[in-house]
Short mmCIF file of C-alpha atoms in Angstrom, two decimals:
data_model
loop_
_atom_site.label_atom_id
_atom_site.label_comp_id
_atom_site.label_asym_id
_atom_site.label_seq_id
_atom_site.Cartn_x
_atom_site.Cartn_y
_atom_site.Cartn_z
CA UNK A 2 65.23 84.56 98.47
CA UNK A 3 63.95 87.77 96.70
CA UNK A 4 67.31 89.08 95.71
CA UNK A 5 68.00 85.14 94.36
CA UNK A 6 64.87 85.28 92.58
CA UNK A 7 65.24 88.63 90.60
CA UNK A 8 69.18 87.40 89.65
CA UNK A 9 67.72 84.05 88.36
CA UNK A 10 65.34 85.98 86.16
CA UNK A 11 68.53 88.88 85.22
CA UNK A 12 70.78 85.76 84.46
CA UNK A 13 67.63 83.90 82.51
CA UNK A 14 67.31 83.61 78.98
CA UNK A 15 69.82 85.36 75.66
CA UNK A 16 69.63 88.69 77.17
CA UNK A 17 70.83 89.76 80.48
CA UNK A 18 70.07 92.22 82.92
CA UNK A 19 73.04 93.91 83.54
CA UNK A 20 71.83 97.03 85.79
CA UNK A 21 69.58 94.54 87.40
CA UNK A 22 72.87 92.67 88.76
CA UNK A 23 74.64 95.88 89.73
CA UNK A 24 71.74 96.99 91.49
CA UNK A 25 71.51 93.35 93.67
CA UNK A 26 75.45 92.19 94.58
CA UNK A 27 76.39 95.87 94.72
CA UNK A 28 74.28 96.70 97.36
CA UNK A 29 74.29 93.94 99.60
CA UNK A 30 77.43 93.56 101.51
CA UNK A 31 79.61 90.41 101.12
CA UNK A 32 77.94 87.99 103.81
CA UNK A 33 74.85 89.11 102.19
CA UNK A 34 76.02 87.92 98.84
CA UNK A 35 77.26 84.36 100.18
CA UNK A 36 73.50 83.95 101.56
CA UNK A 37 72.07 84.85 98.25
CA UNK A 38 74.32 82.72 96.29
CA UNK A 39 73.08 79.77 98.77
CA UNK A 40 69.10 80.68 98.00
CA UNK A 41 70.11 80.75 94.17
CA UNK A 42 71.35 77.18 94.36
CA UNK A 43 68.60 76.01 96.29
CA UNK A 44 66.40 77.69 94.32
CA UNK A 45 67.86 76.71 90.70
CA UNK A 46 70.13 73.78 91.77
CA UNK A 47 73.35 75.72 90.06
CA UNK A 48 76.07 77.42 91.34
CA UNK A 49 75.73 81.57 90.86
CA UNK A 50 79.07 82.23 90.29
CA UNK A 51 79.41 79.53 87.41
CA UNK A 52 76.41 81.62 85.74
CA UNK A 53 77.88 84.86 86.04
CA UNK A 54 80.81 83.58 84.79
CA UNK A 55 79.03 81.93 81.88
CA UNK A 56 76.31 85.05 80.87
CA UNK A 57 79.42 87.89 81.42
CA UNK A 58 82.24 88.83 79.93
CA UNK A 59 85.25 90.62 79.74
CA UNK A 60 86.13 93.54 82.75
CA UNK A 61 82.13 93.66 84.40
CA UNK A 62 82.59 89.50 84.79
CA UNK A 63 85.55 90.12 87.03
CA UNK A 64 83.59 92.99 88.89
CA UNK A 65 80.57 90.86 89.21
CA UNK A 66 82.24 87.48 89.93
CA UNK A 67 84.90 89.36 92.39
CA UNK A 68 81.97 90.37 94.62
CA UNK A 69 80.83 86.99 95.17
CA UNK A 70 84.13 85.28 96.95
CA UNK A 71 84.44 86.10 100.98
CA UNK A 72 87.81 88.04 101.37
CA UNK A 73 90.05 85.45 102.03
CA UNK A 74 88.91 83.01 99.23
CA UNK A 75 89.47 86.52 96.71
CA UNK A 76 93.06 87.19 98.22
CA UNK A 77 93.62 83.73 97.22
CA UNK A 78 92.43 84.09 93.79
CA UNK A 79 93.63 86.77 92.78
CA UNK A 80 97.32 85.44 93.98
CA UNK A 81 96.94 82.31 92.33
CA UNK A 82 96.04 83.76 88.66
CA UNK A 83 98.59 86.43 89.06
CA UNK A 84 101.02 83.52 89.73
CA UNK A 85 99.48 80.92 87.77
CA UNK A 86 99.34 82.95 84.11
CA UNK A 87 101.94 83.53 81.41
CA UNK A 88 104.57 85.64 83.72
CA UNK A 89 104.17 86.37 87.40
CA UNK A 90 101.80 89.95 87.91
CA UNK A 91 104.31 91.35 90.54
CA UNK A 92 102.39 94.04 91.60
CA UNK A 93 99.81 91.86 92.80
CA UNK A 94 101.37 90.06 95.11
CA UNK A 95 103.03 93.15 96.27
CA UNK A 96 99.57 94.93 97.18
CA UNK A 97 98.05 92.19 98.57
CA UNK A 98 100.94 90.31 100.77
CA UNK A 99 102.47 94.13 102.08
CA UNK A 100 99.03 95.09 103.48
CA UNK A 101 97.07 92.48 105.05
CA UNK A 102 97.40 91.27 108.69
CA UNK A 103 98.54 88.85 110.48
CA UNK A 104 95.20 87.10 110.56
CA UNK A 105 94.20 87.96 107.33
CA UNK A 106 97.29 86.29 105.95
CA UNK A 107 96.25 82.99 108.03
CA UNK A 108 92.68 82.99 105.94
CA UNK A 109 93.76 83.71 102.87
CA UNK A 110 96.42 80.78 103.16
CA UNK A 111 93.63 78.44 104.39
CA UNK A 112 91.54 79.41 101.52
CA UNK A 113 94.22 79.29 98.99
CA UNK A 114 94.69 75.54 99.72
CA UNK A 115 90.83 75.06 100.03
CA UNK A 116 90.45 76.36 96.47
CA UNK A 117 93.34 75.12 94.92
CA UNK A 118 94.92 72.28 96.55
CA UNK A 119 98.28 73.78 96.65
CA UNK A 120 100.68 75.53 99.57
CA UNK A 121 100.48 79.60 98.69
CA UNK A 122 104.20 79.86 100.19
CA UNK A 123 105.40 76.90 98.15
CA UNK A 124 104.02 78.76 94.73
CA UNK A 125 105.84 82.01 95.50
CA UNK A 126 108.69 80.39 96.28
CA UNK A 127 108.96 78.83 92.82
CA UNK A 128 107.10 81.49 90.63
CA UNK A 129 109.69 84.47 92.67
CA UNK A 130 113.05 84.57 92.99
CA UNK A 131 115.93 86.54 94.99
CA UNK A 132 115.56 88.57 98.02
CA UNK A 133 111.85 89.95 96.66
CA UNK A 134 110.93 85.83 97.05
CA UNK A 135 112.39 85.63 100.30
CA UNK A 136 110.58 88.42 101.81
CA UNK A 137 107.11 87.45 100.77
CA UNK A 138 107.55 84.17 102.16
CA UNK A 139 108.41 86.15 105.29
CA UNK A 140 105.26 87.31 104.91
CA UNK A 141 103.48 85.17 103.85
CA UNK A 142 104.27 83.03 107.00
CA UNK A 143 102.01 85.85 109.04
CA UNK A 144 105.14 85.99 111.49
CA UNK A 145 104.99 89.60 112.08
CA UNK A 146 104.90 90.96 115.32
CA UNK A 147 101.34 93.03 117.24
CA UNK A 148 101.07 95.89 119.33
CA UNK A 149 104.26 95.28 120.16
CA UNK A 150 106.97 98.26 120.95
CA UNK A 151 110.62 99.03 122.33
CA UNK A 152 111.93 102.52 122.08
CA UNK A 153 115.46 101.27 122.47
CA UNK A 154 115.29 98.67 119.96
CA UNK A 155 114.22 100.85 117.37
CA UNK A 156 117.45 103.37 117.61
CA UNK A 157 118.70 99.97 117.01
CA UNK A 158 116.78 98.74 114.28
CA UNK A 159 117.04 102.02 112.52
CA UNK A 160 121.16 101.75 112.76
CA UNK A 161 120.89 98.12 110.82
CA UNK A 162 118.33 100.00 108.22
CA UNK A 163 120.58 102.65 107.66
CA UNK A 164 124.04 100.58 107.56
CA UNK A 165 121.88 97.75 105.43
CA UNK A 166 121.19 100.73 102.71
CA UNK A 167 124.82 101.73 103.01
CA UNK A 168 126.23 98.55 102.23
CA UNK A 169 124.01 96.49 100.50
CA UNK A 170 125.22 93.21 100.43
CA UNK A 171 122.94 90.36 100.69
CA UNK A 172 123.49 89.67 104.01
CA UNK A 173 122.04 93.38 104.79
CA UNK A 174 119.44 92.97 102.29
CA UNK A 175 118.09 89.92 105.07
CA UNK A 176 118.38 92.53 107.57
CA UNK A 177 115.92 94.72 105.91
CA UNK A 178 113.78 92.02 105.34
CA UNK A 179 113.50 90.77 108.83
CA UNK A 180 112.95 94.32 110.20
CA UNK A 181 110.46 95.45 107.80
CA UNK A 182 108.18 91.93 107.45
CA UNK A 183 108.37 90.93 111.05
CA UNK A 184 108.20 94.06 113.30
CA UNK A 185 104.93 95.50 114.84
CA UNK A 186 103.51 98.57 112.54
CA UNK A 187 103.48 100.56 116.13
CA UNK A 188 107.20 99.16 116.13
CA UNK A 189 108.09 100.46 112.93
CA UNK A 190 106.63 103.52 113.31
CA UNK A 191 109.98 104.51 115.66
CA UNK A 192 112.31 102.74 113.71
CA UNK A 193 111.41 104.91 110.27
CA UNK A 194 111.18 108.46 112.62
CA UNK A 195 115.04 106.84 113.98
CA UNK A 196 116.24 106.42 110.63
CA UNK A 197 115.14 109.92 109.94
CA UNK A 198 117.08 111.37 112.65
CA UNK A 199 120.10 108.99 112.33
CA UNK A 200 120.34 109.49 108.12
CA UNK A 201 118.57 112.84 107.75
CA UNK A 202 116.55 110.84 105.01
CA UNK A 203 113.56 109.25 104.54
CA UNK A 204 112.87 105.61 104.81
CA UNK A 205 111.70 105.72 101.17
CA UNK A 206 114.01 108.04 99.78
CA UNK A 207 116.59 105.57 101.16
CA UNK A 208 115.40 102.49 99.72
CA UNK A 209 115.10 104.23 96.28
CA UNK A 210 118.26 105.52 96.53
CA UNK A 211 119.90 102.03 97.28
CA UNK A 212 117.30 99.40 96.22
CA UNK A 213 115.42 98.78 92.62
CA UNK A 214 113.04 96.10 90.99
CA UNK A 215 110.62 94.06 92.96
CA UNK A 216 112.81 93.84 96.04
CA UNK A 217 112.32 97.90 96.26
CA UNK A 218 108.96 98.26 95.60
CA UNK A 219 107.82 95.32 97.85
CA UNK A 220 109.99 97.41 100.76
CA UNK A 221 108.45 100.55 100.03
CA UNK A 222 105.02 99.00 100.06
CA UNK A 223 105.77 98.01 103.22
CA UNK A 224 106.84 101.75 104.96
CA UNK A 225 103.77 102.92 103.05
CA UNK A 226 101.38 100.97 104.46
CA UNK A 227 102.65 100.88 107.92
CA UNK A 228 102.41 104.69 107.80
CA UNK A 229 98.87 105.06 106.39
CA UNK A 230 97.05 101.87 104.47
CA UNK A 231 94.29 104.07 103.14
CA UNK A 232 96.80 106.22 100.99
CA UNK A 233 98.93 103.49 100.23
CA UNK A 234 95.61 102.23 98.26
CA UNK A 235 94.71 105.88 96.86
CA UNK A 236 98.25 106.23 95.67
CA UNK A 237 97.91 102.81 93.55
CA UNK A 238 94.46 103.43 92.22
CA UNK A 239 95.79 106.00 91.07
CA UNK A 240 98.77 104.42 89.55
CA UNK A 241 96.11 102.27 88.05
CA UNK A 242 94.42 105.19 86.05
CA UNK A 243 96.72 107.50 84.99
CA UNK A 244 100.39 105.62 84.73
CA UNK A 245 99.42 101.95 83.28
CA UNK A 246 96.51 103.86 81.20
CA UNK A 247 93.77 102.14 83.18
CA UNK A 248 95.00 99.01 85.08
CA UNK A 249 91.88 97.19 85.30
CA UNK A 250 93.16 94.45 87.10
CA UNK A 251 94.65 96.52 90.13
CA UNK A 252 91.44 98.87 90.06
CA UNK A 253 88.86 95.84 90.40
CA UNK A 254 91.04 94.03 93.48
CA UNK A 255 91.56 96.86 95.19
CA UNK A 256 88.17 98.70 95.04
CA UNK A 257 86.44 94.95 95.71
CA UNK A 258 89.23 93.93 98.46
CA UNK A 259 89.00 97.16 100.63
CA UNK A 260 84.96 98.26 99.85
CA UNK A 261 84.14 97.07 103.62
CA UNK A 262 87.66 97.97 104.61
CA UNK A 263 88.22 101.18 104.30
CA UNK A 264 87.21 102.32 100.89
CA UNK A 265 85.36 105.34 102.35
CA UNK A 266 89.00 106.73 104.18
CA UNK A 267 90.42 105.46 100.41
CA UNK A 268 88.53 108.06 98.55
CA UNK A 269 88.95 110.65 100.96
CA UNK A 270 92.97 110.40 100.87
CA UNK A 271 92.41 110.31 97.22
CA UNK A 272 90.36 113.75 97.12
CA UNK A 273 92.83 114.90 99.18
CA UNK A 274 96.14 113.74 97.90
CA UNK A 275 95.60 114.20 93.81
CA UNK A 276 92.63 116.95 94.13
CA UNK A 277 90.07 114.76 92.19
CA UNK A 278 88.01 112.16 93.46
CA UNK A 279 87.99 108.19 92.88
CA UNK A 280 84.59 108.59 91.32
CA UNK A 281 85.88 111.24 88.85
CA UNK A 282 88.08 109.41 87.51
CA UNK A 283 86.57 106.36 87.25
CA UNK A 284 83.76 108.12 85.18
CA UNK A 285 86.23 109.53 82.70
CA UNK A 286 88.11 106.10 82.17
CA UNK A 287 85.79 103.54 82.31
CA UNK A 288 82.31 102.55 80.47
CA UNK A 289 79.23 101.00 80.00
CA UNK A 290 78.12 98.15 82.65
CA UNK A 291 81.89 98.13 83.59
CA UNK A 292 81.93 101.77 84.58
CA UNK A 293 78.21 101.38 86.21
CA UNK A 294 79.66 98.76 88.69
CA UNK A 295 82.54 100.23 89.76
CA UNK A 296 81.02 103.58 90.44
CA UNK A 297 78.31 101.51 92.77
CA UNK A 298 81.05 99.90 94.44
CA UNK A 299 83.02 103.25 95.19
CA UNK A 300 79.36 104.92 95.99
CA UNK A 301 80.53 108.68 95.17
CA UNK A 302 79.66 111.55 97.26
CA UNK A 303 76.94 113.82 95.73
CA UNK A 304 79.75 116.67 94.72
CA UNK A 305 81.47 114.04 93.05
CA UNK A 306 79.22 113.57 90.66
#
């Protein structure tokens, strides 16, 4: 009720309290937010994310709105604009559909529908097209495997990989698709150290090597994020900064997505990885309210600063 009360008076009147905000929905965690929202429309009879909406603008309205959906419900929302606007945002759907789980997947579908009355796996299939299409309604349909492993299967698995990036017909492109969207991560795991000793490559050299476009990147999401999530993440933030000069878009979902993930384990394979740290750079790219948020939301270490 308190942290309802001192938004209603930020979000009152021609001004608004911006570092009051950040200093509020930051700070709480997400089912904290979702009980606040419910005091602020019991306690003003409207709907606190239709106000934000309304008082903000621009980048810090996305930050500030972003916070208030539960995971699933922002999975689906940020699929269904990236679909849903003038041109498909690829990468989008890449980041979000090659990294969640199995029961992650299952929520964000269910939310998707709740939200928007429509079938998530019916949009990509008519916004997509090709093999990229076909593999994320493989995944999209949340059939891949858990936990599960076989040793000898995977000397197998890595002989259709390997003979699938040899040939590269569409028929092998399938095969790829079915191995890499539907196996266990533990699974894959021993199929990618089997195609290293079968090819003498790596997994991702290979695909480069044979694949391009969406179809490629989608795949190499994939191996990335089976090997290690966390740097997957750091390796597109930092995409976000320095190769797309400041990807707003891919910097807000991903810091708001992961921040009770594993945002913490993000910013340390950043540090590690590129030698500066999340906060750093967010400091020298962003500004204002915009910058304030984010750097709440990535909570940098003291020797960051």
């Amino acid at each position: 009720m308190m942290d309802a009360q001192m938004l209603g008076g930020a979000l009152q009147g021609f001004g608004c309290d911006k570092d009051m905000l950040i200093s509020v929905l930051t700070q709480r965690c997400n089912a904290q937010r979702l009980v606040i929202a419910e005091a602020y429309q019991s306690m003003y009879g409207r709907d606190l994310i239709g106000d934000l909406k309304e008082k903000l603008s621009d980048h810090f309205k996305d930050v500030m709105v972003g916070l208030m959906y539960p995971p699933p419900s922002y999975d689906a929302h940020e699929l269904w604009h990236a679909m849903k606007g003038a041109g498909t945002e690829e990468n989008c759907l890449i980041d979000i559909l090659a990294s969640r789980t199995k029961g992650e997947i299952f929520q964000m579908q269910e939310a998707y529908y709740l939200q928007y009355s429509s079938n998530l796996q019916e949009d990509i299939y008519s916004e997509t097209s090709g093999h990229f299409r076909d593999s994320l309604v493989n995944l999209v349909q949340g059939t891949r495997e858990e936990g599960y492993t076989d040793p000898a299967m995977a000397a197998q698995d890595a002989m259709v990989l390997w003979e699938a990036c040899q040939r590269k017909t569409g028929e092998h492109k399938t095969m790829l698709q079915m191995i890499l969207c539907n196996k266990s991560y533990q699974q894959l795991w021993l199929v990618f150290q089997e195609f290293q000793n079968v090819s003498g490559q790596d997994i991702v050299d290979a695909i480069n090597d044979c694949y391009d476009g969406y179809f490629q990147e989608l795949l190499v999401a994939i191996v990335l994020c089976v090997r290690d999530k966390p740097a997957y993440f750091a390796y597109r933030l930092h995409s976000a900064i320095h190769d797309f000069g400041f990807h707003n878009k891919t910097l807000i979902r991903i810091l708001i997505a992961r921040s009770e993930i594993d945002l913490m384990t993000i910013r340390k394979r950043y540090k590690e990885r590129y030698g500066k740290s999340l906060f750093h750079d967010i400091r020298n790219f962003a500004s204002g309210h915009y910058e304030k948020a984010l750097l709440a939301i990535c909570a940098g270490d003291a020797e960051d600063y």
